[in-house]
XYZ file of C-alpha atoms in Angstrom:
516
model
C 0.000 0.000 0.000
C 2.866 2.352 0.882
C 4.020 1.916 -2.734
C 0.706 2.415 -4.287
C 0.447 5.822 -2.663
C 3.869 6.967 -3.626
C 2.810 6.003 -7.425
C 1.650 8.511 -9.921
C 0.125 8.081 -13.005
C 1.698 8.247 -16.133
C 1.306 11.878 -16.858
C 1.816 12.963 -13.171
C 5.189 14.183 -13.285
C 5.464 16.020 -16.189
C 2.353 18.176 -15.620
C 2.188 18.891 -11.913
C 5.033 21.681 -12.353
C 2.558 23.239 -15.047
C -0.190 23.108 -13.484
C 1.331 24.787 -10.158
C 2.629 27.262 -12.053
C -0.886 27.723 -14.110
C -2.283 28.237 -10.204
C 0.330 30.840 -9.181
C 0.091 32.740 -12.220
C -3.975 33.448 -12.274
C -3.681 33.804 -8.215
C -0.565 36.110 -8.150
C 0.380 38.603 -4.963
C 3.866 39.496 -4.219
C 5.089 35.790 -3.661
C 4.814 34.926 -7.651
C 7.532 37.685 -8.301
C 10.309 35.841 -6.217
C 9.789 32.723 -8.345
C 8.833 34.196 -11.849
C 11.134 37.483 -12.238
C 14.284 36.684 -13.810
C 17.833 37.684 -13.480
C 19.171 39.672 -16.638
C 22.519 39.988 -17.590
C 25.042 41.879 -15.792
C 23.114 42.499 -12.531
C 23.943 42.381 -9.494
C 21.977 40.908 -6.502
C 21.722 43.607 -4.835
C 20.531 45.949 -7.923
C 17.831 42.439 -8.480
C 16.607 42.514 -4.780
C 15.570 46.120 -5.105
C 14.071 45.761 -8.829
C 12.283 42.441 -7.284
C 10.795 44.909 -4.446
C 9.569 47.537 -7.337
C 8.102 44.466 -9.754
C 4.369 44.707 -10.769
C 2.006 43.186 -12.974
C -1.548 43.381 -14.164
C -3.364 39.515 -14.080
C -4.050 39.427 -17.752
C -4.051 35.482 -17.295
C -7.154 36.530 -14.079
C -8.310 38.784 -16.463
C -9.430 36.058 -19.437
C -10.634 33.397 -17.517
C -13.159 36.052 -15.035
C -14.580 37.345 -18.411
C -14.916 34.144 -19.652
C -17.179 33.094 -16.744
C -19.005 36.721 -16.705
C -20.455 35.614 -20.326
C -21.015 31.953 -20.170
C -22.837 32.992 -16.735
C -24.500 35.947 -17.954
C -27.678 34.345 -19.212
C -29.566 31.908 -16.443
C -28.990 29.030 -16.653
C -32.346 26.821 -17.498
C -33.078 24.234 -14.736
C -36.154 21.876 -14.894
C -37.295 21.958 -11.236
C -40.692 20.593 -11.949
C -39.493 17.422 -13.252
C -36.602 17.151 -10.618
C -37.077 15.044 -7.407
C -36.847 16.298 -4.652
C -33.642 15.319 -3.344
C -31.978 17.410 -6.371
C -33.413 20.416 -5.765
C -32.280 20.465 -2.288
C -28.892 19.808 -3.905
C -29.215 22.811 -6.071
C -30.301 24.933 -3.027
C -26.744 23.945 -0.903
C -24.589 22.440 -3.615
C -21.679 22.073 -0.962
C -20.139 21.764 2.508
C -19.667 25.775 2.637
C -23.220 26.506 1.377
C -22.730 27.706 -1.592
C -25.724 27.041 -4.100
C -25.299 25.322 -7.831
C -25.114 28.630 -9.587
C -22.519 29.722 -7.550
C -20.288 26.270 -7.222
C -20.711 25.919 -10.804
C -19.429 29.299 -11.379
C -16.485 28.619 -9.585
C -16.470 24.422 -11.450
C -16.055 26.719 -14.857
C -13.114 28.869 -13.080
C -11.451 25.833 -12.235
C -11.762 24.111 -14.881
C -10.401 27.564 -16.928
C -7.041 27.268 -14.956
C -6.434 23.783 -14.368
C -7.817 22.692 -18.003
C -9.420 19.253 -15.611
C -10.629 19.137 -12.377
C -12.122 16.077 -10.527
C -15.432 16.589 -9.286
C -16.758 14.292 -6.296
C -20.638 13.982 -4.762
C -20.944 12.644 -1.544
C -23.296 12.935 1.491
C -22.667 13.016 5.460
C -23.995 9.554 6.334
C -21.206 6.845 7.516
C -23.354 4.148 8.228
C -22.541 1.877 5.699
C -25.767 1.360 4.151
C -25.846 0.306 0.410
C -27.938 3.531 -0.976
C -28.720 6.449 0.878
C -33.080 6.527 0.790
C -34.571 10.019 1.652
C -33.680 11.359 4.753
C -34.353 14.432 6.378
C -30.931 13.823 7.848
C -29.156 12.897 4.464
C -27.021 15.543 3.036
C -25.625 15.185 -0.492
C -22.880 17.925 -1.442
C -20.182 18.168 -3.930
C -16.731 19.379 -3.912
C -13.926 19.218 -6.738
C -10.467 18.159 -6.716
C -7.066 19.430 -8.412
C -5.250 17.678 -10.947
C -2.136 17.932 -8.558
C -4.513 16.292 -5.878
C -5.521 13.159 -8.295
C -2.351 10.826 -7.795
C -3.076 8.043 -9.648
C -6.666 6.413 -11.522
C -7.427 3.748 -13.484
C -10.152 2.908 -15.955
C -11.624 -0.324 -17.179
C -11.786 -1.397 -21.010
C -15.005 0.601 -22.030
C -13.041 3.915 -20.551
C -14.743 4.102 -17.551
C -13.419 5.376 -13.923
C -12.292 2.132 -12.394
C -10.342 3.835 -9.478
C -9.020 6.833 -8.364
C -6.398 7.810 -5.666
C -6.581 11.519 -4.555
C -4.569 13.360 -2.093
C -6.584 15.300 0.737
C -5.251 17.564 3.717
C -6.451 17.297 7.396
C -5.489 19.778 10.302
C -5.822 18.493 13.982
C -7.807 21.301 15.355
C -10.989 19.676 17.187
C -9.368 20.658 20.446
C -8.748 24.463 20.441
C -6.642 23.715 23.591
C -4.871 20.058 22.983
C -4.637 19.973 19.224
C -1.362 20.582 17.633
C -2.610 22.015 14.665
C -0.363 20.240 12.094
C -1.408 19.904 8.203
C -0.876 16.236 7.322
C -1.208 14.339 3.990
C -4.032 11.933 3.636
C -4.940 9.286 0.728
C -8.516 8.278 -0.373
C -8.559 5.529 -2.619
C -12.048 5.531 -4.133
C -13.183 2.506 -6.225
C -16.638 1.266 -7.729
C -18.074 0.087 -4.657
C -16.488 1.027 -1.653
C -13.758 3.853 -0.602
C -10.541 3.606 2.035
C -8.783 6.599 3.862
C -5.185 5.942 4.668
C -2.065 8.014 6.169
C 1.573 7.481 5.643
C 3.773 7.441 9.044
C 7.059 8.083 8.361
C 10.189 6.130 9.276
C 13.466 7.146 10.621
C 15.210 5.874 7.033
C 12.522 8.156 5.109
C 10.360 5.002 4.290
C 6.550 5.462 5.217
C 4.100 2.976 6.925
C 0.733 3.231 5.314
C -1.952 2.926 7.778
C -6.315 2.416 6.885
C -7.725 5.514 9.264
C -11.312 4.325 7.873
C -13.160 2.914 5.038
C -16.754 1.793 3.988
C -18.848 0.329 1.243
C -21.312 2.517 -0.923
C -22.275 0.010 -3.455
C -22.781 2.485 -6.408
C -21.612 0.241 -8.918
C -19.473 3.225 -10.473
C -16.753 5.933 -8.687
C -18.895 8.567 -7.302
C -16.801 11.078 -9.483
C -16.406 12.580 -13.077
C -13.644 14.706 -15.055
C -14.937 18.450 -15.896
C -12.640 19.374 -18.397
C -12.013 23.162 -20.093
C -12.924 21.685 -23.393
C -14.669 17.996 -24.341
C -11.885 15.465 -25.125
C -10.943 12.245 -25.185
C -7.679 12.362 -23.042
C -7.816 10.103 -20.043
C -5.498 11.855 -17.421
C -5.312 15.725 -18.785
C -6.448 18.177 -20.711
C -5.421 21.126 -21.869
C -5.811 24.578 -20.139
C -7.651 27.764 -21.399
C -4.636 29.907 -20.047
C -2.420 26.781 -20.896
C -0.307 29.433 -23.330
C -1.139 32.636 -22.191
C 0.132 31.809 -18.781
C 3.957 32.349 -19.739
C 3.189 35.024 -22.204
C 1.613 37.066 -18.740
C 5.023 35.726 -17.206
C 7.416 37.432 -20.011
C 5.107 40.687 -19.735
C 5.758 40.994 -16.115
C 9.255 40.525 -16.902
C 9.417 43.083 -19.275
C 7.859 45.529 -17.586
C 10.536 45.009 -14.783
C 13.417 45.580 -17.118
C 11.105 48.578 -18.256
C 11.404 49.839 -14.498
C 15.155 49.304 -14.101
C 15.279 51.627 -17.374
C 13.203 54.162 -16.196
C 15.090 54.094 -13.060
C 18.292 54.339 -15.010
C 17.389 57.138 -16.923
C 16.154 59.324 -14.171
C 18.905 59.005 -11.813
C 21.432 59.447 -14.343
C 25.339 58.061 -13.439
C 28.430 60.115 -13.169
C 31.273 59.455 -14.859
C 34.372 61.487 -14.339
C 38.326 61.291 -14.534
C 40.247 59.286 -11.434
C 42.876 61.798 -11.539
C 40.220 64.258 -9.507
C 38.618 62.047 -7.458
C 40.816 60.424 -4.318
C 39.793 58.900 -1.658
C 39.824 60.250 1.581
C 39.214 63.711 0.036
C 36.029 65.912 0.814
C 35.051 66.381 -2.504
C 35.167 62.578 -2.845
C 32.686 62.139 0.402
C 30.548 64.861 -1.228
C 30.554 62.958 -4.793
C 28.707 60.159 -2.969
C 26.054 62.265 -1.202
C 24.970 63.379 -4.684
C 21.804 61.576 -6.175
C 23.606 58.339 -7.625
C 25.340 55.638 -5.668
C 27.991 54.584 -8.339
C 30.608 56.265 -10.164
C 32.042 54.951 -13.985
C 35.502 56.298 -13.443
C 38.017 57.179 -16.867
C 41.336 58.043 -17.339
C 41.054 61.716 -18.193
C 45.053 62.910 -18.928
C 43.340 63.038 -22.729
C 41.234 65.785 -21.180
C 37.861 64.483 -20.223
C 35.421 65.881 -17.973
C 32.576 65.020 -15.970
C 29.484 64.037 -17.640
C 26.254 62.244 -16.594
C 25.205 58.712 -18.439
C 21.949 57.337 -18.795
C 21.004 54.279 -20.986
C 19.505 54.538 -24.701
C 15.887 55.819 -25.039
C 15.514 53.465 -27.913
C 15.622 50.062 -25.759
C 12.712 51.394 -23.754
C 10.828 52.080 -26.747
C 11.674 48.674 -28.003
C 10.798 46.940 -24.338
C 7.203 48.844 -24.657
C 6.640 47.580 -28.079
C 7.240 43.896 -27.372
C 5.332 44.384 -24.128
C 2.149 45.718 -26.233
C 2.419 43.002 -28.868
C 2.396 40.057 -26.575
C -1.299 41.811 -24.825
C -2.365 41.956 -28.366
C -1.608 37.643 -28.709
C -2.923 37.272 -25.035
C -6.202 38.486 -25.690
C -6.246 37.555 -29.709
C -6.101 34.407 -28.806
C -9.486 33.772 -26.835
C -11.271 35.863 -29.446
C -11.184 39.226 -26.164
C -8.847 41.841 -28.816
C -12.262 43.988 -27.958
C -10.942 44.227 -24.585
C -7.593 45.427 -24.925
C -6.666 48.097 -27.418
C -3.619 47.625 -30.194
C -1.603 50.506 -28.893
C -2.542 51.536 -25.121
C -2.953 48.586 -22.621
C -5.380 51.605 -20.353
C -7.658 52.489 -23.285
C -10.602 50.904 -23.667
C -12.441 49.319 -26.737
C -10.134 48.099 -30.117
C -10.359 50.611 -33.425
C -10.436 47.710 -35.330
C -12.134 47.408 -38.392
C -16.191 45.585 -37.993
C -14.592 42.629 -39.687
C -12.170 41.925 -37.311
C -14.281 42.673 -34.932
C -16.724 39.744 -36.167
C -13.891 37.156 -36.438
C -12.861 37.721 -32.964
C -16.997 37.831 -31.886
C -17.034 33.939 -33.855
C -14.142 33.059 -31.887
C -15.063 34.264 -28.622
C -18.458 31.866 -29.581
C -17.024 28.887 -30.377
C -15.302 29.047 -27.183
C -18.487 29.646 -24.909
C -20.603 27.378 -26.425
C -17.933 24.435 -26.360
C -17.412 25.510 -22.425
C -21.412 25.563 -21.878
C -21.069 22.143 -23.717
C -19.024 21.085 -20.997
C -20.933 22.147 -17.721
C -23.978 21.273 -19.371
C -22.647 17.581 -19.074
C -21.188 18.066 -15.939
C -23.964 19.451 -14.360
C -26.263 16.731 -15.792
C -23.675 14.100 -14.217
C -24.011 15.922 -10.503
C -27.671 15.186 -11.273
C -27.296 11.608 -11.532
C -25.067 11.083 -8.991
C -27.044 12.578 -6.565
C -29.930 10.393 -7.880
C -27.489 7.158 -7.920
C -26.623 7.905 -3.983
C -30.503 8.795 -3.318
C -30.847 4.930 -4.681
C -32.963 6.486 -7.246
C -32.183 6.602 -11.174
C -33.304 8.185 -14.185
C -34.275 6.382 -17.476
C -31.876 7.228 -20.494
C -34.781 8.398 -22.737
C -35.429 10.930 -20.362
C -34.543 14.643 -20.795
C -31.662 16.492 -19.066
C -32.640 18.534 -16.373
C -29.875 21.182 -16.726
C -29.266 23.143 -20.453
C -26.845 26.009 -21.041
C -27.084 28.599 -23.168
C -26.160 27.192 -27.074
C -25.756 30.910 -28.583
C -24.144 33.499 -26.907
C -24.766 36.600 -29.758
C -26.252 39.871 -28.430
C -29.757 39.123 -30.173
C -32.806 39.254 -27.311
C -36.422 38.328 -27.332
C -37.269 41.772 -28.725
C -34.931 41.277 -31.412
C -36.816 37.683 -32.194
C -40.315 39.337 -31.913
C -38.817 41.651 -34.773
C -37.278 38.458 -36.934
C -40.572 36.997 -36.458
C -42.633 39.473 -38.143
C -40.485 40.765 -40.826
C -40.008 36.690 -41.840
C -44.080 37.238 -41.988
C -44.173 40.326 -44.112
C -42.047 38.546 -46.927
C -43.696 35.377 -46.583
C -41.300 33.054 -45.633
C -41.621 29.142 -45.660
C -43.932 28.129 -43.005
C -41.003 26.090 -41.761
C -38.718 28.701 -41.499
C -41.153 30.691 -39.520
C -41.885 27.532 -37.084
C -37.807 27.131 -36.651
C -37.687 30.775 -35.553
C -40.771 30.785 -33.604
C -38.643 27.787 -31.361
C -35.925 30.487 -30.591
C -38.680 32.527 -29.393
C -40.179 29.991 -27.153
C -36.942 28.947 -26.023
C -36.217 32.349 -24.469
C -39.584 32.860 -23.625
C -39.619 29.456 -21.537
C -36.077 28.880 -21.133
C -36.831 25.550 -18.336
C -40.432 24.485 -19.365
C -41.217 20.572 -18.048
C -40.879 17.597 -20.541
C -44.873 18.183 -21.381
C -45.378 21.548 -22.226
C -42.279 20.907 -24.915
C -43.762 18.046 -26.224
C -47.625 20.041 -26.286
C -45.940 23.262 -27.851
C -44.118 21.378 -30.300
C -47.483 19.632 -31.399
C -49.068 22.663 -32.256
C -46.123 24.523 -33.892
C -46.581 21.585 -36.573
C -49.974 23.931 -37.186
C -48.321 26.894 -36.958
C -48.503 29.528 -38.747
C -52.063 28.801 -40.028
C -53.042 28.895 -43.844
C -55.152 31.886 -44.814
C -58.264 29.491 -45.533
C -57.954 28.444 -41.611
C -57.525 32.363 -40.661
C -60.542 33.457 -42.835
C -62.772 29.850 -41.081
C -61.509 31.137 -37.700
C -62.557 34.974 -38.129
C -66.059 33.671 -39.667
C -66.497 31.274 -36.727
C -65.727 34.312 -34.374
C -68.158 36.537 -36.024
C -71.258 34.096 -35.820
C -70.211 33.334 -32.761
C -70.302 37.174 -31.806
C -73.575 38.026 -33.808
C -75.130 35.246 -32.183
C -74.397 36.566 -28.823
C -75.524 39.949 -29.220
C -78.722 38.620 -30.918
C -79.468 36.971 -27.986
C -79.004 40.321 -25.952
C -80.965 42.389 -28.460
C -84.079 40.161 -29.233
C -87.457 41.918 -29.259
C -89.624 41.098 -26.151
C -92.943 41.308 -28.450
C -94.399 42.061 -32.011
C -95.324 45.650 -31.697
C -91.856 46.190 -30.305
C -90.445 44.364 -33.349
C -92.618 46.379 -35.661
C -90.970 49.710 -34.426
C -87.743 48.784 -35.150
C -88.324 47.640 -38.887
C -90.583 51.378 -38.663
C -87.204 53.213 -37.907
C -85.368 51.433 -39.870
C -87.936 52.193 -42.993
C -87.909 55.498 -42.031
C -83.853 55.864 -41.471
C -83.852 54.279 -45.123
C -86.348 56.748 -46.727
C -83.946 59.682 -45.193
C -81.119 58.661 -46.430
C -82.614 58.313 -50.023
């Protein structure tokens, strides 16, 4: 067991460096500039510590990945609550240990997912009894919480591709006692499998060999590891996948370096160095003390018999220029590259929307697209798999034919309802196909009735297959409505006897006669 634990799986190594960097990058604060700003060439440590102290850095890599959530999450997100039992929709009220409902722990699933490019997400509940399926309890609990890649040690899966086993690395601090508890942060090991899971804890050895020890274990008979891979993008890779700010990462690194070298220029050039003969400057002299009271700390020293005199030095103006340049390119690729150049301007990092021309503008608005829908592609079918794990511990299931509870927006354009209403009428005006009409009129029901139950789709789809009606059924309906009206008021306006009957057919004579 000891050896087990100590494995990793076969693409373990070579990623968890990348994916801790990927983590330090989008989280920053002053700790990522000790590890990620760079010595340059003929600098000194001391010059380094104080440029390190100066370094800053705006989070482009933050900066992606929050807009990306703002607009996948900026419709809501349609959930079928009068179809779901009941069990789910307590799930979707207090998705997790911390409270957090399934908008929000979704929002922060998609962030995840964003930075890490996979992250394992688990559902389990608070009973420890051992019972094969958890039935509805007012004391069950079913919550959810996710996992890092650098956290997921080692899996296995059988020969269809499914989760056989997975071994995942948790943390747990002794702090029950606020008095007697030592407080220490020590590794643990869950090994979860199809029907049962085990906790264990290395103790280590003298020789630097561990003991593995089982802390607890149980059986939860699910037939299937109560867990599922939410990846950035739908793939096919068994143990990664690849990162939305898998590139842009180090290009945010090499900014923040630049921008430091930038500052050592700027520093350069405003506290310009002396330089001056050594025949006039000797140590031990006042004039010497005086020297190095002045603004700069160091003196370039010549050999002035040739007869040289003092000057101040300050580096090229043209570096900085070509520093600032580079700086504003790589921003340009950073944000060109998740279809965002609308956020970031060509020439000033601080100004707001691109001049770019409409066309670029529109192959950057397809890109941006492509990239939501494939992400609402993928929490669509994640949060359709919480669903049915939360069923599958309830001991309830539901049958394949039926519909998903959960759906994500598909388009993510600017076009609203108002904007259908509009498409709707001027596709009547030029008398479009009847089907083309029905088509559009689903778009309008669909944002109408974005989470309508499994009946009222299947009802409103009957009668779109009707819809829109011929003009022999509009002039049958208007003539049905008329008789239906005249007969109403003839029943309101009927003649209680002959001589009032009489009268009537009297005026109306007489209106007749007038009129002639």
């Amino acid at each position: 067991m000891s050896r087990f634990i100590k494995r990793r799986h076969p693409e373990y190594a070579e990623n968890v460096g990348h994916w801790d960097f990927l983590e330090a990058t989008y989280r920053g604060g002053r700790a990522w500039f000790e590890d990620h700003i760079f010595h340059y060439i003929k600098e000194g440590d001391a010059e380094f510590k104080d440029r390190l102290a100066r370094a800053y850095r705006f989070n482009h890599t933050r900066e992606i990945v929050d807009l990306l959530n703002k607009y996948i999450f900026r419709s809501p997100i349609a959930r079928n609550t009068k179809d779901a039992d009941r069990v789910v929709q307590a799930f979707w009220k207090n998705a997790t240990l911390s409270g957090l409902n399934v908008d929000q722990y979704m929002k922060l699933l998609a962030n995840r997912s964003s930075v890490f490019g996979r992250v394992w997400v688990f559902v389990d509940n608070n009973r420890r009894d051992g019972a094969l399926t958890i039935s509805e309890d007012a004391k069950t609990r079913f919550y959810s919480y996710f996992v890092k890649p650098q956290d997921a040690m080692d899996m296995g899966f059988t020969e269809t591709g499914d989760l056989n086993w997975i071994l995942v690395r948790e943390y747990h601090r002794n702090d029950e006692d606020p008095l007697r508890a030592d407080g220490k942060v020590e590794e643990r090991f869950r090994l979860w499998t199809r029907d049962s899971w085990h906790l264990f804890k290395v103790n280590k050895q003298k020789r630097g060999s561990g003991q593995a020890v089982l802390l607890d274990e149980a059986m939860h008979n699910l037939g299937q590891v109560p867990c599922f891979a939410l990846d950035h993008m739908l793939g096919e890779r068994k143990y990664v996948s690849d990162a939305m700010i898998a590139d842009t990462a180090y290009l945010d690194r090499a900014v923040a370096n630049y921008l430091s070298n930038l500052d050592a220029i700027i520093q350069d050039q405003t506290f310009s160095q002396l330089a001056m003969p050594a025949q006039n400057l000797m140590p031990g002299e006042d004039d010497y003390v005086k020297l190095l009271e002045m603004g700069t700390k160091r003196i370039f020293l010549f050999n002035g018999e040739g007869g040289g005199v003092p000057m101040y030095i300050s580096p090229d103006v043209k570096q900085a220029e070509i520093i600032v340049g580079v700086i504003n390119k790589i921003i340009s690729e950073i944000y060109h590259s998740v279809g965002m150049a609308g956020e970031r301007t060509k020439q000033d990092n601080a100004v707001g929307i691109d001049n770019s021309s409409g066309v670029a503008k529109a192959y950057d608005f397809e890109r941006l697209n492509s990239l939501l829908v494939s992400k609402a592609e993928s929490l669509d079918r994640a949060e359709n798999q919480l669903v049915h794990l939360i069923l599958l511990w309830a001991g309830k299931s539901r049958a394949d034919d039926e519909a998903d509870l959960v759906r994500y927006p598909r388009d993510f354009d600017t076009r609203g309802l108002y904007d259908e209403f509009d498409i709707a009428e001027r596709l009547a005006r030029v008398e479009a196909p009847d089907v083309v009409r029905r088509e559009q009129m689903k778009d309008v029901v669909d944002k109408l009735f974005p989470a309508l139950s499994k009946d009222l789709v299947a009802e409103i789809e009957r009668e779109l297959k009707d819809w829109p009606p011929t003009a022999e059924g509009m002039i049958e309906t208007m003539q049905a409505g008329a008789g239906a009206a005249a007969r109403g008021a003839g029943q309101d306006q009927l003649p209680r006897n002959a001589e009032e009957q009489n009268r009537q057919g009297q005026v109306t004579r007489n209106t007749a006669d007038a009129g002639s």
